[in-house]
mmCIF file of C-alpha atoms and ligand atoms in Angstrom:
data_model
loop_
_atom_site.group_PDB
_atom_site.id
_atom_site.type_symbol
_atom_site.label_atom_id
_atom_site.label_comp_id
_atom_site.label_asym_id
_atom_site.label_seq_id
_atom_site.Cartn_x
_atom_site.Cartn_y
_atom_site.Cartn_z
ATOM 1 C CA UNK H 1 -30.373 32.123 -44.767
ATOM 2 C CA UNK H 2 -27.263 31.438 -46.813
ATOM 3 C CA UNK H 3 -24.750 29.134 -45.224
ATOM 4 C CA UNK H 4 -21.568 31.034 -44.403
ATOM 5 C CA UNK H 5 -19.140 28.443 -45.610
ATOM 6 C CA UNK H 6 -15.537 29.044 -44.612
ATOM 7 C CA UNK H 7 -12.974 26.720 -46.123
ATOM 8 C CA UNK H 8 -9.703 27.266 -44.254
ATOM 9 C CA UNK H 9 -6.563 25.533 -45.478
ATOM 10 C CA UNK H 10 -3.490 24.906 -43.322
ATOM 11 C CA UNK H 11 -0.208 23.170 -44.073
ATOM 12 C CA UNK H 12 -0.532 20.423 -41.430
ATOM 13 C CA UNK H 13 -2.486 19.172 -38.426
ATOM 14 C CA UNK H 14 -0.661 21.454 -35.991
ATOM 15 C CA UNK H 15 -1.635 24.507 -38.019
ATOM 16 C CA UNK H 16 -5.229 23.276 -38.210
ATOM 17 C CA UNK H 17 -5.191 22.986 -34.415
ATOM 18 C CA UNK H 18 -3.891 26.568 -34.109
ATOM 19 C CA UNK H 19 -6.551 27.827 -36.521
ATOM 20 C CA UNK H 20 -9.402 26.144 -34.680
ATOM 21 C CA UNK H 21 -7.986 27.107 -31.271
ATOM 22 C CA UNK H 22 -7.872 30.779 -32.331
ATOM 23 C CA UNK H 23 -11.469 30.523 -33.565
ATOM 24 C CA UNK H 24 -12.491 28.854 -30.290
ATOM 25 C CA UNK H 25 -10.878 31.700 -28.301
ATOM 26 C CA UNK H 26 -12.555 34.401 -30.422
ATOM 27 C CA UNK H 27 -15.934 32.638 -30.218
ATOM 28 C CA UNK H 28 -15.720 32.200 -26.448
ATOM 29 C CA UNK H 29 -14.966 35.920 -26.086
ATOM 30 C CA UNK H 30 -18.075 36.730 -28.177
ATOM 31 C CA UNK H 31 -20.345 34.618 -25.970
ATOM 32 C CA UNK H 32 -21.320 37.338 -23.530
ATOM 33 C CA UNK H 33 -24.072 37.109 -20.906
ATOM 34 C CA UNK H 34 -23.900 33.441 -20.185
ATOM 35 C CA UNK H 35 -21.857 30.253 -20.555
ATOM 36 C CA UNK H 36 -20.007 29.409 -23.762
ATOM 37 C CA UNK H 37 -21.469 26.035 -24.645
ATOM 38 C CA UNK H 38 -19.333 23.818 -26.847
ATOM 39 C CA UNK H 39 -19.817 20.226 -27.978
ATOM 40 C CA UNK H 40 -16.568 18.377 -28.565
ATOM 41 C CA UNK H 41 -16.129 15.902 -31.402
ATOM 42 C CA UNK H 42 -14.823 12.398 -31.022
ATOM 43 C CA UNK H 43 -12.048 10.468 -32.674
ATOM 44 C CA UNK H 44 -8.342 11.277 -32.526
ATOM 45 C CA UNK H 45 -8.102 14.489 -34.575
ATOM 46 C CA UNK H 46 -9.107 16.794 -31.693
ATOM 47 C CA UNK H 47 -6.042 15.732 -29.645
ATOM 48 C CA UNK H 48 -3.878 18.430 -31.265
ATOM 49 C CA UNK H 49 -6.587 21.047 -30.642
ATOM 50 C CA UNK H 50 -7.004 20.092 -26.975
ATOM 51 C CA UNK H 51 -3.250 20.215 -26.437
ATOM 52 C CA UNK H 52 -3.112 23.638 -28.133
ATOM 53 C CA UNK H 53 -5.970 25.022 -26.002
ATOM 54 C CA UNK H 54 -4.298 23.745 -22.826
ATOM 55 C CA UNK H 55 -0.911 25.201 -23.859
ATOM 56 C CA UNK H 56 0.661 28.343 -22.389
ATOM 57 C CA UNK H 57 -0.101 30.230 -25.633
ATOM 58 C CA UNK H 58 -3.866 29.710 -25.275
ATOM 59 C CA UNK H 59 -4.793 28.659 -21.744
ATOM 60 C CA UNK H 60 -4.941 32.189 -20.359
ATOM 61 C CA UNK H 61 -6.907 33.586 -23.333
ATOM 62 C CA UNK H 62 -10.198 31.899 -22.372
ATOM 63 C CA UNK H 63 -12.359 32.508 -19.293
ATOM 64 C CA UNK H 64 -12.565 28.756 -18.704
ATOM 65 C CA UNK H 65 -15.032 28.847 -15.768
ATOM 66 C CA UNK H 66 -17.612 30.215 -18.256
ATOM 67 C CA UNK H 67 -17.241 27.256 -20.639
ATOM 68 C CA UNK H 68 -19.617 24.277 -20.583
ATOM 69 C CA UNK H 69 -18.367 21.160 -22.355
ATOM 70 C CA UNK H 70 -20.628 18.608 -24.031
ATOM 71 C CA UNK H 71 -19.973 15.779 -26.494
ATOM 72 C CA UNK H 72 -21.469 15.501 -29.984
ATOM 73 C CA UNK H 73 -21.138 11.747 -29.714
ATOM 74 C CA UNK H 74 -19.727 8.983 -27.561
ATOM 75 C CA UNK H 75 -18.939 5.329 -27.781
ATOM 76 C CA UNK H 76 -20.764 3.059 -25.311
ATOM 77 C CA UNK H 77 -17.649 2.297 -23.284
ATOM 78 C CA UNK H 78 -16.495 3.286 -19.763
ATOM 79 C CA UNK H 79 -15.038 6.803 -19.360
ATOM 80 C CA UNK H 80 -11.521 5.406 -18.819
ATOM 81 C CA UNK H 81 -11.662 3.213 -21.943
ATOM 82 C CA UNK H 82 -9.138 3.926 -24.709
ATOM 83 C CA UNK H 83 -12.026 4.473 -27.181
ATOM 84 C CA UNK H 84 -13.862 6.949 -24.929
ATOM 85 C CA UNK H 85 -14.184 10.427 -26.449
ATOM 86 C CA UNK H 86 -14.511 11.766 -22.901
ATOM 87 C CA UNK H 87 -11.186 10.142 -21.901
ATOM 88 C CA UNK H 88 -9.265 11.975 -24.641
ATOM 89 C CA UNK H 89 -10.748 15.341 -23.645
ATOM 90 C CA UNK H 90 -10.309 14.641 -19.931
ATOM 91 C CA UNK H 91 -6.652 13.630 -20.280
ATOM 92 C CA UNK H 92 -5.577 16.417 -22.681
ATOM 93 C CA UNK H 93 -7.938 19.309 -21.883
ATOM 94 C CA UNK H 94 -10.032 19.111 -18.708
ATOM 95 C CA UNK H 95 -7.313 17.867 -16.352
ATOM 96 C CA UNK H 96 -4.541 20.218 -17.580
ATOM 97 C CA UNK H 97 -6.918 23.208 -17.336
ATOM 98 C CA UNK H 98 -8.435 22.134 -14.014
ATOM 99 C CA UNK H 99 -11.913 22.234 -15.535
ATOM 100 C CA UNK H 100 -14.501 21.529 -12.821
ATOM 101 C CA UNK H 101 -16.584 18.387 -13.270
ATOM 102 C CA UNK H 102 -19.658 20.635 -12.962
ATOM 103 C CA UNK H 103 -18.657 22.209 -16.289
ATOM 104 C CA UNK H 104 -18.419 18.900 -18.131
ATOM 105 C CA UNK H 105 -21.594 17.156 -19.327
ATOM 106 C CA UNK H 106 -20.360 13.688 -20.112
ATOM 107 C CA UNK H 107 -22.516 11.168 -21.967
ATOM 108 C CA UNK H 108 -22.798 8.414 -19.344
ATOM 109 C CA UNK H 109 -22.660 5.830 -22.071
ATOM 110 C CA UNK H 110 -21.300 2.946 -20.041
ATOM 111 C CA UNK H 111 -24.467 2.223 -18.167
ATOM 112 C CA UNK H 112 -27.696 0.903 -19.563
ATOM 113 C CA UNK H 113 -29.624 0.738 -22.797
ATOM 114 C CA UNK H 114 -28.242 3.086 -25.496
ATOM 115 C CA UNK H 115 -31.676 4.554 -26.239
ATOM 116 C CA UNK H 116 -32.215 5.372 -22.547
ATOM 117 C CA UNK H 117 -28.742 6.922 -22.348
ATOM 118 C CA UNK H 118 -29.576 9.068 -25.381
ATOM 119 C CA UNK H 119 -32.869 10.228 -23.900
ATOM 120 C CA UNK H 120 -31.181 11.007 -20.583
ATOM 121 C CA UNK H 121 -28.484 13.073 -22.302
ATOM 122 C CA UNK H 122 -31.084 14.975 -24.283
ATOM 123 C CA UNK H 123 -32.917 15.771 -21.044
ATOM 124 C CA UNK H 124 -29.677 17.059 -19.523
ATOM 125 C CA UNK H 125 -29.041 19.299 -22.530
ATOM 126 C CA UNK H 126 -32.578 20.657 -22.587
ATOM 127 C CA UNK H 127 -32.459 21.400 -18.862
ATOM 128 C CA UNK H 128 -29.101 23.183 -19.108
ATOM 129 C CA UNK H 129 -30.216 25.232 -22.125
ATOM 130 C CA UNK H 130 -33.710 25.767 -20.660
ATOM 131 C CA UNK H 131 -34.873 24.633 -24.073
ATOM 132 C CA UNK H 132 -37.828 22.223 -23.839
ATOM 133 C CA UNK H 133 -38.958 20.309 -26.903
ATOM 134 C CA UNK H 134 -39.831 21.187 -29.648
ATOM 135 C CA UNK H 135 -37.345 24.098 -29.427
ATOM 136 C CA UNK H 136 -33.741 23.353 -30.426
ATOM 137 C CA UNK H 137 -30.906 24.018 -27.965
ATOM 138 C CA UNK H 138 -28.435 26.303 -29.766
ATOM 139 C CA UNK H 139 -24.799 25.448 -29.120
ATOM 140 C CA UNK H 140 -22.286 28.271 -29.412
ATOM 141 C CA UNK H 141 -19.950 25.837 -31.133
ATOM 142 C CA UNK H 142 -20.054 22.234 -32.238
ATOM 143 C CA UNK H 143 -16.766 20.630 -33.249
ATOM 144 C CA UNK H 144 -16.992 17.735 -35.690
ATOM 145 C CA UNK H 145 -14.654 15.291 -37.356
ATOM 146 C CA UNK H 146 -15.112 13.406 -40.612
ATOM 147 C CA UNK H 147 -14.752 9.678 -41.089
ATOM 148 C CA UNK H 148 -13.206 8.350 -44.292
ATOM 149 C CA UNK H 149 -16.702 7.028 -45.121
ATOM 150 C CA UNK H 150 -18.208 10.508 -44.814
ATOM 151 C CA UNK H 151 -19.744 10.013 -41.372
ATOM 152 C CA UNK H 152 -19.671 12.709 -38.741
ATOM 153 C CA UNK H 153 -20.432 12.477 -35.026
ATOM 154 C CA UNK H 154 -21.879 8.950 -34.943
ATOM 155 C CA UNK H 155 -24.104 9.548 -37.963
ATOM 156 C CA UNK H 156 -23.053 6.718 -40.233
ATOM 157 C CA UNK H 157 -24.022 6.051 -43.875
ATOM 158 C CA UNK H 158 -27.569 4.676 -44.241
ATOM 159 C CA UNK H 159 -28.188 4.888 -40.482
ATOM 160 C CA UNK H 160 -31.791 5.382 -39.290
ATOM 161 C CA UNK H 161 -30.356 8.193 -37.131
ATOM 162 C CA UNK H 162 -30.018 10.278 -40.318
ATOM 163 C CA UNK H 163 -33.815 10.554 -40.550
ATOM 164 C CA UNK H 164 -34.396 11.825 -36.997
ATOM 165 C CA UNK H 165 -36.217 15.162 -37.170
ATOM 166 C CA UNK H 166 -37.556 15.620 -33.617
ATOM 167 C CA UNK H 167 -35.039 14.251 -31.127
ATOM 168 C CA UNK H 168 -31.732 15.923 -30.296
ATOM 169 C CA UNK H 169 -29.838 12.802 -29.226
ATOM 170 C CA UNK H 170 -30.262 9.186 -30.373
ATOM 171 C CA UNK H 171 -28.364 5.917 -30.294
ATOM 172 C CA UNK H 172 -26.689 4.527 -33.389
ATOM 173 C CA UNK H 173 -24.553 1.612 -34.511
ATOM 174 C CA UNK H 174 -21.007 1.963 -35.812
ATOM 175 C CA UNK H 175 -19.798 -0.426 -38.516
ATOM 176 C CA UNK H 176 -16.335 -0.319 -36.909
ATOM 177 C CA UNK H 177 -14.887 -0.223 -33.395
ATOM 178 C CA UNK H 178 -17.198 0.226 -30.409
ATOM 179 C CA UNK H 179 -20.502 -0.627 -32.061
ATOM 180 C CA UNK H 180 -23.067 1.090 -29.831
ATOM 181 C CA UNK H 181 -22.908 4.854 -30.021
ATOM 182 C CA UNK H 182 -24.783 7.902 -28.720
ATOM 183 C CA UNK H 183 -24.968 10.831 -31.129
ATOM 184 C CA UNK H 184 -26.331 14.306 -31.703
ATOM 185 C CA UNK H 185 -28.867 14.337 -34.507
ATOM 186 C CA UNK H 186 -28.647 16.378 -37.708
ATOM 187 C CA UNK H 187 -31.177 19.026 -36.617
ATOM 188 C CA UNK H 188 -29.467 19.587 -33.258
ATOM 189 C CA UNK H 189 -26.109 20.073 -34.992
ATOM 190 C CA UNK H 190 -27.624 22.312 -37.676
ATOM 191 C CA UNK H 191 -29.062 24.671 -35.061
ATOM 192 C CA UNK H 192 -25.631 25.546 -33.688
ATOM 193 C CA UNK H 193 -24.245 29.064 -34.058
ATOM 194 C CA UNK H 194 -20.914 27.703 -35.266
ATOM 195 C CA UNK H 195 -20.118 24.278 -36.695
ATOM 196 C CA UNK H 196 -16.429 23.533 -37.147
ATOM 197 C CA UNK H 197 -15.119 20.493 -39.004
ATOM 198 C CA UNK H 198 -11.491 19.657 -38.243
ATOM 199 C CA UNK H 199 -10.140 17.244 -40.865
ATOM 200 C CA UNK H 200 -6.535 16.241 -41.469
ATOM 201 C CA UNK H 201 -4.604 13.572 -43.327
ATOM 202 C CA UNK H 202 -4.578 12.123 -46.850
ATOM 203 C CA UNK H 203 -6.950 9.303 -45.906
ATOM 204 C CA UNK H 204 -9.747 11.873 -45.591
ATOM 205 C CA UNK H 205 -9.203 13.460 -49.025
ATOM 206 C CA UNK H 206 -11.808 11.330 -50.882
ATOM 207 C CA UNK H 207 -14.434 12.016 -48.227
ATOM 208 C CA UNK H 208 -13.651 15.759 -48.283
ATOM 209 C CA UNK H 209 -14.094 15.804 -52.047
ATOM 210 C CA UNK H 210 -17.350 13.838 -51.753
ATOM 211 C CA UNK H 211 -18.741 16.225 -49.165
ATOM 212 C CA UNK H 212 -17.585 19.542 -50.619
ATOM 213 C CA UNK H 213 -17.561 18.946 -54.356
ATOM 214 C CA UNK H 214 -19.202 15.758 -55.568
ATOM 215 C CA UNK H 215 -22.915 16.423 -56.014
ATOM 216 C CA UNK H 216 -23.414 12.938 -57.417
ATOM 217 C CA UNK H 217 -22.872 11.431 -53.941
ATOM 218 C CA UNK H 218 -26.098 10.979 -51.986
ATOM 219 C CA UNK H 219 -26.117 12.491 -48.489
ATOM 220 C CA UNK H 220 -27.247 9.175 -46.991
ATOM 221 C CA UNK H 221 -23.968 7.698 -48.258
ATOM 222 C CA UNK H 222 -22.018 10.702 -46.956
ATOM 223 C CA UNK H 223 -23.836 12.018 -43.861
ATOM 224 C CA UNK H 224 -21.538 15.025 -43.385
ATOM 225 C CA UNK H 225 -23.401 16.472 -46.406
ATOM 226 C CA UNK H 226 -26.458 16.811 -44.162
ATOM 227 C CA UNK H 227 -24.653 19.337 -41.968
ATOM 228 C CA UNK H 228 -25.947 22.715 -43.109
ATOM 229 C CA UNK H 229 -26.503 25.246 -40.305
ATOM 230 C CA UNK H 230 -29.942 26.888 -40.292
ATOM 231 C CA UNK H 231 -28.637 30.227 -38.989
ATOM 232 C CA UNK H 232 -25.006 29.706 -38.259
ATOM 233 C CA UNK H 233 -21.521 29.478 -39.634
ATOM 234 C CA UNK H 234 -20.077 26.337 -41.175
ATOM 235 C CA UNK H 235 -16.296 26.182 -41.109
ATOM 236 C CA UNK H 236 -14.076 23.504 -42.615
ATOM 237 C CA UNK H 237 -10.539 23.632 -41.235
ATOM 238 C CA UNK H 238 -8.401 21.290 -43.338
ATOM 239 C CA UNK H 239 -4.773 20.536 -43.846
ATOM 240 C CA UNK H 240 -3.392 20.302 -47.367
ATOM 241 C CA UNK H 241 -3.385 16.500 -47.304
ATOM 242 C CA UNK H 242 -7.090 16.295 -46.495
ATOM 243 C CA UNK H 243 -7.864 18.933 -49.143
ATOM 244 C CA UNK H 244 -5.639 17.328 -51.794
ATOM 245 C CA UNK H 245 -8.517 15.827 -53.839
ATOM 246 C CA UNK H 246 -10.385 19.135 -54.147
ATOM 247 C CA UNK H 247 -10.301 20.869 -57.540
ATOM 248 C CA UNK H 248 -8.727 24.298 -57.834
ATOM 249 C CA UNK H 249 -12.182 25.907 -57.888
ATOM 250 C CA UNK H 250 -12.774 24.885 -54.281
ATOM 251 C CA UNK H 251 -9.337 25.146 -52.757
ATOM 252 C CA UNK H 252 -8.369 28.505 -51.270
HETATM 253 C C1 6PG E 1 -16.212 9.306 -33.244
HETATM 254 C C2 6PG E 1 -16.511 10.550 -33.978
HETATM 255 C C3 6PG E 1 -16.266 10.531 -35.406
HETATM 256 C C4 6PG E 1 -14.858 11.063 -35.666
HETATM 257 C C5 6PG E 1 -14.433 10.703 -37.084
HETATM 258 C C6 6PG E 1 -12.986 11.107 -37.334
HETATM 259 O O1 6PG E 1 -16.610 9.206 -32.087
HETATM 260 O O2 6PG E 1 -15.568 8.460 -33.863
HETATM 261 O O3 6PG E 1 -16.973 11.585 -33.424
HETATM 262 O O4 6PG E 1 -17.209 11.278 -36.128
HETATM 263 O O5 6PG E 1 -14.860 12.475 -35.503
HETATM 264 O O6 6PG E 1 -14.561 9.298 -37.221
HETATM 265 O O7 6PG E 1 -12.178 10.365 -36.457
HETATM 266 P P1 6PG E 1 -10.597 10.640 -36.396
HETATM 267 O O8 6PG E 1 -10.420 12.021 -35.883
HETATM 268 O O9 6PG E 1 -10.090 9.599 -35.436
HETATM 269 O O10 6PG E 1 -10.069 10.456 -37.804
#
């Protein structure tokens, strides 16, 4: 099935946050007959989105009790650590919206061997989705960021995690910051109904060009290239700075 590839350009990070928040709201409304299951990305970019979703203009446009929150990756740090992806979401989204802890499926990455943590999180996902292996749990939405080296989630260049074809969640090693990571695998991400990349800032422009335009770059060097939904929508929501290295043929 052809990849529906939306490239959406905004002036700045606030407008990107509004664009993705509106898409989140529309997507949640479409998820009838069950929970709206979303996996949040890590890093700092989502902060503007979380603040937008928790704002007066958005908060009452989503039936929040029907939303289940997961994480597409996590650093192996405590949940109150500055580098915790959960901490950012908890401080700027879950707490302001009074999201119940029963709706949040945190990667308990502070305790134990990374591989065991990964297997435990996969079990949690499969139980919640009632999707035993070898089926693939289908997220309604997976939010992703892009590193300036072309990584996404915690799928880093040349990582063994890039080759995983059977498991949904594995451990990986980051070349920077909190080394041990837990991450969704490429096939789990690619089975989502909607995959949304949120990318802002001039420092991401070379990686955006590598992913979206430069066919000479190998996907193992730029893992975001591996993200191609099997039967879903792939949306890139960029600000002008992040899109500034794209040629006219690609830019909207
Ligand atoms: C993480 C990520 C990672 C992140 C990108 C962009 O845990 O670090 O999930 O893939 O999305 O590195 O990070 P920024 O938004 O901070 O630029």
